XYZ file of C-alpha atoms in Angstrom:
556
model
C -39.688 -30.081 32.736
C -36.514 -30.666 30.774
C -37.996 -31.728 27.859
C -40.476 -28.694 27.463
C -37.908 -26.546 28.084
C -35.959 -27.769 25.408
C -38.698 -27.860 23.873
C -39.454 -24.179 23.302
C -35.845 -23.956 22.920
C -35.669 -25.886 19.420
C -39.111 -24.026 18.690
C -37.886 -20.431 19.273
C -34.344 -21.304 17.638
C -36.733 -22.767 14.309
C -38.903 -19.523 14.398
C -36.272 -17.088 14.783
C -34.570 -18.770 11.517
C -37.661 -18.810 9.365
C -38.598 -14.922 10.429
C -34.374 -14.685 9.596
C -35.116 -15.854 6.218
C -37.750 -13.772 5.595
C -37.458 -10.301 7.613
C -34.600 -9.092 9.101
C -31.909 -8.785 7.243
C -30.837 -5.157 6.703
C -29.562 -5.661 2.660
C -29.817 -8.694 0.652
C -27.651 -8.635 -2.853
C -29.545 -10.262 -5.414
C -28.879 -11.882 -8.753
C -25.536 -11.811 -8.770
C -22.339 -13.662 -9.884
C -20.357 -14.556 -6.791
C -16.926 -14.903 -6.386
C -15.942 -15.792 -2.914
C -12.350 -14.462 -2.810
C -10.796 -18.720 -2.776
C -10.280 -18.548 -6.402
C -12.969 -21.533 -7.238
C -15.204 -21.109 -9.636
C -17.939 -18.205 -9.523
C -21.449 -19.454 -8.746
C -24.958 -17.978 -8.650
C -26.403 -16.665 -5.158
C -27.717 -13.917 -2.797
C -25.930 -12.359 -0.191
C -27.952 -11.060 2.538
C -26.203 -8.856 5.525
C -26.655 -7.725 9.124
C -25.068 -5.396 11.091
C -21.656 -5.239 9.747
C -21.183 -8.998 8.922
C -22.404 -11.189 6.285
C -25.472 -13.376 7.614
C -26.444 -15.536 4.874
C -25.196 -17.065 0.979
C -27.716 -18.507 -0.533
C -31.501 -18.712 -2.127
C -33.439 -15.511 -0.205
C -36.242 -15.443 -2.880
C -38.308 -15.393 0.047
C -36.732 -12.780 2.097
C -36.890 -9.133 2.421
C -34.301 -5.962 3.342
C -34.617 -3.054 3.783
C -32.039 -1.925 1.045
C -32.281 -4.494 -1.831
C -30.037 -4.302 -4.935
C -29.943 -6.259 -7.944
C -26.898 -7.412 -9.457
C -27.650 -9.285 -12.119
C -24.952 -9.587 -14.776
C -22.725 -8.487 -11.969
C -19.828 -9.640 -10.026
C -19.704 -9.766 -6.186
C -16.614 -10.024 -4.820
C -14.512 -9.598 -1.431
C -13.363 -5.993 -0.461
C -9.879 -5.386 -2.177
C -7.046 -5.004 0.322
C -4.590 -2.264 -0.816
C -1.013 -4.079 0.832
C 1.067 -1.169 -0.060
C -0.603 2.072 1.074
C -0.002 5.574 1.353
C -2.668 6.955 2.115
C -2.005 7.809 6.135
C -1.810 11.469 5.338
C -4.295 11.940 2.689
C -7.167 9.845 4.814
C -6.404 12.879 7.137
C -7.638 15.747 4.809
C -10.180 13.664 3.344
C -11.276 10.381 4.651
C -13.859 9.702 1.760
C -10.677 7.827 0.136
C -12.247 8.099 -3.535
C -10.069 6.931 -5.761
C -9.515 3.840 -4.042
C -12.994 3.001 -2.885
C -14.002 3.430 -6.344
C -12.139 0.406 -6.938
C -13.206 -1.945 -4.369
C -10.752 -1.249 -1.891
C -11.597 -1.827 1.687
C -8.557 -1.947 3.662
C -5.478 0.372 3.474
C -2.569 -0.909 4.637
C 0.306 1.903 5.776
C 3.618 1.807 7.374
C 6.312 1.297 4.091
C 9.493 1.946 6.536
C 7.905 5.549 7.955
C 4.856 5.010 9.747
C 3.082 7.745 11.855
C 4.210 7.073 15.093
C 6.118 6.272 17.545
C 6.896 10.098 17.482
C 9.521 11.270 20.036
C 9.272 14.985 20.486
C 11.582 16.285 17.586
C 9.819 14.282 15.130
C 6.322 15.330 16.045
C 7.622 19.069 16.036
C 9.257 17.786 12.546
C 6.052 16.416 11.070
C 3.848 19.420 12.937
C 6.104 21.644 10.504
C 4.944 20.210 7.259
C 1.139 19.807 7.685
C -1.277 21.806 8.755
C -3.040 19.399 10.886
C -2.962 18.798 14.822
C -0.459 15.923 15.290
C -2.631 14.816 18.210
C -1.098 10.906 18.500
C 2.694 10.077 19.773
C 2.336 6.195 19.163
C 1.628 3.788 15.954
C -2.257 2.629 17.681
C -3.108 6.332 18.996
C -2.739 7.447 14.738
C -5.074 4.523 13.755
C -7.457 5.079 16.578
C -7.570 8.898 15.753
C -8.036 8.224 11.792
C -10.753 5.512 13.313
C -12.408 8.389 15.010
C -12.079 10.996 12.910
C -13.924 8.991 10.427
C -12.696 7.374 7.172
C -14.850 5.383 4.728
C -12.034 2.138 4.565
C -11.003 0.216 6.785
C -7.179 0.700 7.808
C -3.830 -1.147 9.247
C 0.160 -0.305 9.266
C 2.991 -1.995 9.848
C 5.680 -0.017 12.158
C 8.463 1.522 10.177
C 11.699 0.394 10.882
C 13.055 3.555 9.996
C 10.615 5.439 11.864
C 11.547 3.361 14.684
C 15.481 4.018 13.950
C 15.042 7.482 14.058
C 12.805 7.599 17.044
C 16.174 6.055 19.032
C 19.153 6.728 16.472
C 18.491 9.605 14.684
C 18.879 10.104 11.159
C 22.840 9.345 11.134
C 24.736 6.740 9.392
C 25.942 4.643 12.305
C 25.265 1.471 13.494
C 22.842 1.246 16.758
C 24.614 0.046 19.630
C 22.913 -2.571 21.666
C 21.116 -0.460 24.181
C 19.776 1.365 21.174
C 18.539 -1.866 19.808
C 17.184 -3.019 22.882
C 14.783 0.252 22.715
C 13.944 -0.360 18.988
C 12.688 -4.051 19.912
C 10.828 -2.280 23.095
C 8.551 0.376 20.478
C 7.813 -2.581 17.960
C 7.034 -4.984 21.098
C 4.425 -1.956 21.763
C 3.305 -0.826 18.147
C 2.705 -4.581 17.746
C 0.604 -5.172 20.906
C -1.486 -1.750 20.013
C -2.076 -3.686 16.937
C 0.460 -3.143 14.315
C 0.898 -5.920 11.337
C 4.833 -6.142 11.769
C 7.796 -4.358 10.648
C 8.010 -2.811 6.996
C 11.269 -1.047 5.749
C 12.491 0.907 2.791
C 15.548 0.214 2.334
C 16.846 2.470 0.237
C 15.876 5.607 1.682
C 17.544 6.484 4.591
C 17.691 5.777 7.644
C 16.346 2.611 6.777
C 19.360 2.646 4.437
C 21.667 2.654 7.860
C 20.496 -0.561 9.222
C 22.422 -3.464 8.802
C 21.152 -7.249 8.198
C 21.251 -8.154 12.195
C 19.430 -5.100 13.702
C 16.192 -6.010 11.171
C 16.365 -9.238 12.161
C 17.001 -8.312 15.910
C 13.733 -6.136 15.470
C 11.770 -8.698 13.637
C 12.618 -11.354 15.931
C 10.002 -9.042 18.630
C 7.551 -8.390 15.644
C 7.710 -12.738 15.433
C 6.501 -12.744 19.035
C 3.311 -11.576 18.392
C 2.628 -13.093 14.659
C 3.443 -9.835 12.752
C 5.213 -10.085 9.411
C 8.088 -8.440 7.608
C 7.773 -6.340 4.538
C 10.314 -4.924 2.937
C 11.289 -2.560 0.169
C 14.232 -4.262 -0.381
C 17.831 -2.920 -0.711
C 18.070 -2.994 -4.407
C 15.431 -3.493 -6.976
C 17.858 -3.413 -9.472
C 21.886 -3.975 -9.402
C 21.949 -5.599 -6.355
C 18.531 -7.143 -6.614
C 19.249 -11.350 -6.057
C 21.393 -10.098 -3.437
C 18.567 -8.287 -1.603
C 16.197 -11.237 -2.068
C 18.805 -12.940 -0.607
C 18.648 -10.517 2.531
C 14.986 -10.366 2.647
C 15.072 -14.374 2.888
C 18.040 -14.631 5.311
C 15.426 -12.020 7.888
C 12.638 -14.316 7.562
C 15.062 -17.384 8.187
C 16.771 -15.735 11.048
C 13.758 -13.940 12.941
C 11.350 -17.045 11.925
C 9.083 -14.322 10.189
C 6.790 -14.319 7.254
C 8.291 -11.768 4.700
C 6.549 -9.823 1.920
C 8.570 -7.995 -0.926
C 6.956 -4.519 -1.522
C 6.262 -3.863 -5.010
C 8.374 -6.443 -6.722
C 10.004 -5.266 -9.673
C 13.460 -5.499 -11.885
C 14.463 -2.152 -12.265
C 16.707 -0.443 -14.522
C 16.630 -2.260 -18.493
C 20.301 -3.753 -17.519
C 18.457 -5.805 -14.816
C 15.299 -6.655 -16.707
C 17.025 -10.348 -16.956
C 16.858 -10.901 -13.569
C 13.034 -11.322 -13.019
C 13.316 -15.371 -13.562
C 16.005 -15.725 -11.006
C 14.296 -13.819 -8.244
C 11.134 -15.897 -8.692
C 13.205 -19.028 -8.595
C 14.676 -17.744 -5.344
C 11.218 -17.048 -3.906
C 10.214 -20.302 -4.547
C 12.809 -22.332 -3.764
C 12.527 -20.525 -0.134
C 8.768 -21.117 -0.280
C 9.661 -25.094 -0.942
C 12.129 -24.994 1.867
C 9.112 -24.048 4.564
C 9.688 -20.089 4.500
C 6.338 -18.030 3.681
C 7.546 -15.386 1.338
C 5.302 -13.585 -0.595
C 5.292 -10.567 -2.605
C 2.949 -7.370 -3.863
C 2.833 -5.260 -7.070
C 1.380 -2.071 -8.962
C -0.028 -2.560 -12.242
C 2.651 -0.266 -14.097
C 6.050 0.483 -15.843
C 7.087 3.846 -13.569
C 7.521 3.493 -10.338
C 7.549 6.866 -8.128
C 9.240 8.546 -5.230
C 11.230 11.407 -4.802
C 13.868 12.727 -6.992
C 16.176 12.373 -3.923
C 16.465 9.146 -5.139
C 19.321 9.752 -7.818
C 21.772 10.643 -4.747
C 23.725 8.404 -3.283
C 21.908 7.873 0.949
C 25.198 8.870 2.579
C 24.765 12.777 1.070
C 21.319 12.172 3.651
C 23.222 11.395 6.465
C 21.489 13.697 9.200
C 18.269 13.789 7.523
C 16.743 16.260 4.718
C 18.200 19.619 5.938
C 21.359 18.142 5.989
C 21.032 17.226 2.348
C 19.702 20.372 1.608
C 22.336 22.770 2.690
C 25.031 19.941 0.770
C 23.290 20.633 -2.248
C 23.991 24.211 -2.025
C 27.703 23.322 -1.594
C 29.555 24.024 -5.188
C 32.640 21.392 -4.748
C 29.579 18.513 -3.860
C 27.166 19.749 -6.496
C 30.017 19.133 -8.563
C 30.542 15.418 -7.073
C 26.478 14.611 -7.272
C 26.620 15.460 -11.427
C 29.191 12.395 -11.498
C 27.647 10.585 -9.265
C 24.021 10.668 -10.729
C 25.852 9.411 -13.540
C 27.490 6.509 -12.084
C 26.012 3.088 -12.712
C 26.721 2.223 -8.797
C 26.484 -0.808 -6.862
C 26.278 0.742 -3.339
C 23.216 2.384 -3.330
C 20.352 2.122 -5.649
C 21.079 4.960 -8.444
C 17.219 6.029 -9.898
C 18.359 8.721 -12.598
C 20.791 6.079 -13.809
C 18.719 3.497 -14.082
C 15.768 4.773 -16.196
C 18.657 5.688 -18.656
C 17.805 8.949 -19.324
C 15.947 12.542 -17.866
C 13.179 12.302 -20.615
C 11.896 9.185 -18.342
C 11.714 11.065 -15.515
C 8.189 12.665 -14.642
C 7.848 15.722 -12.516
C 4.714 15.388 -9.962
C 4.293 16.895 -6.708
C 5.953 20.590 -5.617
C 5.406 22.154 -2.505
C 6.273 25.832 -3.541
C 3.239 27.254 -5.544
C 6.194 28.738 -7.739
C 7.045 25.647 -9.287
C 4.068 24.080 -9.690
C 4.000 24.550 -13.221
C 6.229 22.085 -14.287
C 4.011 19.359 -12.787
C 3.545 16.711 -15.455
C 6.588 17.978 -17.197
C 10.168 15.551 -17.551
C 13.450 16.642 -15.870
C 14.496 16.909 -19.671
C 11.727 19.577 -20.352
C 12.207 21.568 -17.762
C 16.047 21.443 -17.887
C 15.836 23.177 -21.307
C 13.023 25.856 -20.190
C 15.277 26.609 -17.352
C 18.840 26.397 -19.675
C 20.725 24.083 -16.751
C 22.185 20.349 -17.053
C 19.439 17.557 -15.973
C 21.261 17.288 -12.940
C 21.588 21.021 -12.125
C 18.088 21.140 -12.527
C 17.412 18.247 -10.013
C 19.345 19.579 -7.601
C 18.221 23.325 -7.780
C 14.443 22.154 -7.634
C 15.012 20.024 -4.600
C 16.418 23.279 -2.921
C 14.560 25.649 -3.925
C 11.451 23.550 -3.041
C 12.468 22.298 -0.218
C 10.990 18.767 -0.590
C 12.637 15.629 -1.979
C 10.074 16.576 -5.238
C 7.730 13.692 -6.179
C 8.758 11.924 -9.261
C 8.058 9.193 -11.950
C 11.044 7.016 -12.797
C 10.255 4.683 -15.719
C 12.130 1.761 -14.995
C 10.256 -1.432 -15.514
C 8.964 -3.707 -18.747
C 5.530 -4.462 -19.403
C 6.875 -8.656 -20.028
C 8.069 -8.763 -16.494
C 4.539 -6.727 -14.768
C 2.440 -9.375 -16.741
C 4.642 -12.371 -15.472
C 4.450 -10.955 -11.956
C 0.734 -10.662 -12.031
C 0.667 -14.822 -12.441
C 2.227 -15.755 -9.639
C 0.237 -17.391 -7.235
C 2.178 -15.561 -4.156
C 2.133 -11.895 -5.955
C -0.559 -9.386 -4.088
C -1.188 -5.569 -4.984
C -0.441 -2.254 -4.084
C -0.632 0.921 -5.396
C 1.737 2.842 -3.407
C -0.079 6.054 -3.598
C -2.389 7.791 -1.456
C -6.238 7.979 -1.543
C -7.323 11.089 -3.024
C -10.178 12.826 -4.549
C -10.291 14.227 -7.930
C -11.042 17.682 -6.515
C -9.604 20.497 -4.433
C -6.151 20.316 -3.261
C -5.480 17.352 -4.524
C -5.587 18.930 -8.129
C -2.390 20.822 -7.467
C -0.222 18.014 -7.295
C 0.328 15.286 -10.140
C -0.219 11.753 -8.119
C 1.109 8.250 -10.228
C -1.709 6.885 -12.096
C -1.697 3.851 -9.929
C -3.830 5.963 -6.772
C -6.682 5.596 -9.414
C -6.379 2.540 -11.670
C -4.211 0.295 -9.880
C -6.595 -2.382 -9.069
C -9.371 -2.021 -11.578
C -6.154 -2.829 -13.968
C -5.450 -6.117 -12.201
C -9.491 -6.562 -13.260
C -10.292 -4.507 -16.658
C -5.977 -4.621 -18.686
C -4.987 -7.543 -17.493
C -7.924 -10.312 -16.238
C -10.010 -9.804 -19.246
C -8.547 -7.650 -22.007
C -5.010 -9.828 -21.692
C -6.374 -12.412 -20.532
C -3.437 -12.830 -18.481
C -5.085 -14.636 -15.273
C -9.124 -16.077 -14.902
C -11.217 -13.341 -12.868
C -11.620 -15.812 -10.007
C -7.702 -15.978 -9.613
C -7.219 -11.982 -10.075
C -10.451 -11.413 -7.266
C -8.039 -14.213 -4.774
C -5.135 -12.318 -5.298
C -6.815 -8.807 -4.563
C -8.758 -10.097 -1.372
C -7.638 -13.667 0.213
C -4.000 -14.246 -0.387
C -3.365 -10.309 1.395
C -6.259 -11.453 4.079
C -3.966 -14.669 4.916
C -0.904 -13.252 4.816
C -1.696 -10.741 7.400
C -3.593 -12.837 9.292
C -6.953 -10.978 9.616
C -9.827 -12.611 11.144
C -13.086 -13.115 9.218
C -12.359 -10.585 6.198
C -11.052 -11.565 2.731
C -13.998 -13.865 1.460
C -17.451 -13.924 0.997
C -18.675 -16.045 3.928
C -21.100 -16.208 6.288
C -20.007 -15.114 9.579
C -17.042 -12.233 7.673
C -17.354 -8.848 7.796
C -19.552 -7.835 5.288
C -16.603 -5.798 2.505
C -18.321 -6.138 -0.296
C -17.618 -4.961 -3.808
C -20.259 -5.047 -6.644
C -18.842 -4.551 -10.169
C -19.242 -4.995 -14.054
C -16.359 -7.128 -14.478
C -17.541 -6.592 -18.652
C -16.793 -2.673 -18.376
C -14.670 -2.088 -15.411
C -11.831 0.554 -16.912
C -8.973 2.583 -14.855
C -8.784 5.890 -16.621
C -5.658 7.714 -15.100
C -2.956 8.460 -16.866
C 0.202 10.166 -16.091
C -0.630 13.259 -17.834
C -4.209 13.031 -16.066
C -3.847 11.008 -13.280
C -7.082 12.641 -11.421
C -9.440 10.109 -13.319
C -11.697 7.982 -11.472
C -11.706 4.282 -12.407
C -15.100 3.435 -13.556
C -17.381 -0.087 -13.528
C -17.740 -0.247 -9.621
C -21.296 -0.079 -8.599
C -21.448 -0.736 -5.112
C -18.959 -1.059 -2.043
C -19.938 -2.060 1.414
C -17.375 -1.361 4.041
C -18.200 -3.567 7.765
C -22.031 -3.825 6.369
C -22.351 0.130 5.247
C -22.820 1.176 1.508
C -19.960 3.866 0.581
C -20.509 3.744 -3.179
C -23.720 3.183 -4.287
C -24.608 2.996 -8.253
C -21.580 4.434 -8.609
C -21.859 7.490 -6.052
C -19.829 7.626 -2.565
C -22.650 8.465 -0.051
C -19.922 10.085 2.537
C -19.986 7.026 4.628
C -17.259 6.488 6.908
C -17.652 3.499 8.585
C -14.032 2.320 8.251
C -12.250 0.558 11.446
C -8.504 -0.221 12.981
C -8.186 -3.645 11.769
C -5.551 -4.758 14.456
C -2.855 -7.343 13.680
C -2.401 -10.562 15.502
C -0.279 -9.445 18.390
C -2.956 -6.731 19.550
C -3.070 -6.731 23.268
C -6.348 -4.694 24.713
């Protein structure tokens, strides 16, 4: 009896895999060049998929789907993973997420030093104030599950912000948190990180972030360790100061026995252009010694934030309308024109450090009344208005009241391309997702929210020749995969989640610029996101089948 029942057993196991081979697959890829996401050589195969998960690499001349594409003289690759996202509020008003998918990108990853929760009850009134949407979620998982719902067409993650998470229990003053206060901090990320967060990401020089000293990050990524989450980190300095915030970064990851990831890795300011080859050499040499430090980059020479960033943090003590009504004070407008000026070594000085206000790019205004000098320079607009570069920065940051989105030109195209070698170097554009319609047209994004990636692919891969396609594809897809520690996504791979990105690796070309930054990158045919099509030949079909990838310390 045993033997006939096993028997039928290997008989219904062979039958279901020939009808497999031949039937039931829901899409099969043909034709096309694949590159797995491991950086090997490309090699010649068809994907067939199921469901939301890749079923099958491989010959399926003999199989059928009911949605068939050729690829031939295309590339299949992994779904791009964006490791430097900010796209949490955008997703919200539109969770198409355009001008990313349109360049392969599957998975948004949020939470540079603000996340969107935990939200104690003056900062969801505070953040209810500014957008016009319900602010329906108090904690880190409850915003991810109600993006998840709501319905976006990526998949999406965050790390909890340690400054979010300092003001929830400190506030937005410059003080040290004593150690009940600290004791609270480690209690929210011990929750964000079992609702699924990736680990702790700051900003450090923004405040509050700015506030926290060396021991309470590592005091907070000690709980984030607990549950496998990672640090990431814009660091203290990019520029002046910038060994001595690798230095920090390292000494966190030592300390709280923590991965760590710098954000956006850049010299910044021409003075500290120099200083590229000794941070790399520090990376490395803590790589060598055991530590798992690892870095991400956009694909360009501005980087972009707000213009609040050419005053020193301590005039932010108490939060934005603190800084605010100081700006309207005469005797400290008078300190802030020296100050903008000063080549400092205490706080990371922005207008200084791109030299001059000709290489600083106006971009986003809230008040309808000033949108017109979006896409102008501080310069320009300082002489249509007849007021001192920094009389004009501080008058637009009050009478908008915003911290005004900016472009500060502060990097050198020799240190992006040596960056983009580096085996341990990921990407990020951070920008949101947008579409090139709308709202969106009324404010001036940074180029990178459309080109970033397709740059890494198009500018630098094949036009520069900089790094072999296979190596740029690992970099966009694996090496962010591992270092976050997701389960089954990052390669092509039977068994993964089928994100899947079909492109002309012979014409793929970002078109944004900062003048026109509302360009879509073009050469992406197809993108499947968990086993759905949400650009096909080229056209997003208003799929949102995008999920809450949860990190390793997610607790059900």
């Amino acid at each position: 009896m045993k033997k006939i029942t096993l028997l039928i057993l290997i008989t219904s196991v062979f039958a279901a895999c020939n009808t497999n081979s031949k039937n039931i697959f829901d899409t099969i890829i043909r034709n096309g060049t694949i590159y797995d996401g491991n950086g090997g050589d490309p090699y010649k195969a068809d994907i067939a998929i199921n469901a939301d998960t890749i079923a099958f690499i491989g010959d399926l001349k003999s199989a059928t789907a009911e949605n068939e594409i050729d690829a031939k003289g295309k590339a299949i690759a992994p779904g791009f993973i964006n490791m430097l996202s900010w796209a949490n509020e955008s997703l919200i008003g539109d969770g198409n997420s355009q001008s990313d998918i349109r360049q392969g990108v599957t998975l948004e990853v949020m939470g540079e030093g603000t996340s969107m929760g935990p939200l104690n009850a003056d900062m969801k009134a505070e953040m209810q104030s500014d957008h016009p949407y319900k602010i329906l979620w108090n904690t880190l998982g409850e915003y991810l599950s109600f993006l998840e719902d709501k319905g976006v067409s990526c998949n999406i993650a965050s790390f909890i912000g340690a400054g979010t998470v300092r003001e929830y229990v400190v506030g937005k003053y410059n003080r040290a948190a004593t150690a009940a206060e600290l004791n609270r901090m480690q209690l929210l990320v011990k929750q964000a990180m079992q609702e699924g967060a990736m680990g702790v990401g700051s900003s450090l020089i923004y405040p509050p972030d700015n506030f926290a000293n060396t021991a309470e990050l590592i005091a907070i990524c000690k709980e984030a360790s607990k549950y496998g989450g990672m640090y990431i980190s814009h660091m203290r300095s990019e520029g002046n100061k910038l060994n001595e915030a690798v230095d920090e970064l390292i000494t966190i990851a030592r300390e709280a026995n923590i991965p760590a990831e710098i954000y956006h890795l850049k010299a910044a300011g021409k003075n500290n252009w120099y200083k590229m080859d000794s941070v790399i050499k520090q990376v490395e040499n803590a790589r060598a010694a055991g530590l798992h430090i690892t870095a991400d980059m956009y694909t360009y020479l501005a980087g972009a934030t707000g213009l609040t960033a050419s005053f020193p943090p301590t005039l932010q003590d108490g939060g934005f309308d603190k800084l605010w009504f100081r700006l309207q004070d005469t005797a400290i407008r008078a300190q802030m024109k020296i100050a903008m000026n000063t080549n400092a070594q205490d706080w990371e000085n922005l207008y200084y450090a791109t030299g001059s206000p000709d290489k600083i790019l106006l971009g986003a205004f809230k008040q309808d009344s000033l949108k017109k000098y979006t896409g102008k320079t501080l310069a320009e607009v300082a002489a249509i208005r007849g007021t001192s570069p920094e009389e004009t920065a501080m008058d637009l940051i009050v009478q908008d009241s915003t911290r005004v989105g900016v472009a500060y030109f502060l990097m050198n195209e020799e240190n992006v391309k040596k960056q983009l070698s580096l085996p341990w170097v990921s990407f990020g554009s951070d920008e949101g997702s947008y579409a090139a319609e709308r709202d969106f047209l009324m404010s001036n994004p940074h180029p990178r929210a459309y080109g970033n990636f397709i740059r890494v692919i198009g500018k630098y891969s094949r036009d520069e020749k900089i790094l072999p396609l296979q190596q740029a594809i690992y970099k966009l897809s694996k090496l962010p995969a591992t270092n976050l520690k997701l389960q089954k996504r990052g390669e092509l791979k039977s068994g993964y989640y089928a994100d899947v990105v079909i492109f002309d690796a012979n014409t793929v070309t970002d078109h944004a610029t900062y003048d026109k930054p509302h360009q879509y990158a073009t050469g992406v045919a197809d993108v499947f996101v968990n086993g759905v099509p949400v650009l096909k030949n080229g056209n997003h079909t208003d799929a949102k089948p995008g999920r809450f990838i949860k990190g390793p310390g997610y607790k059900k």
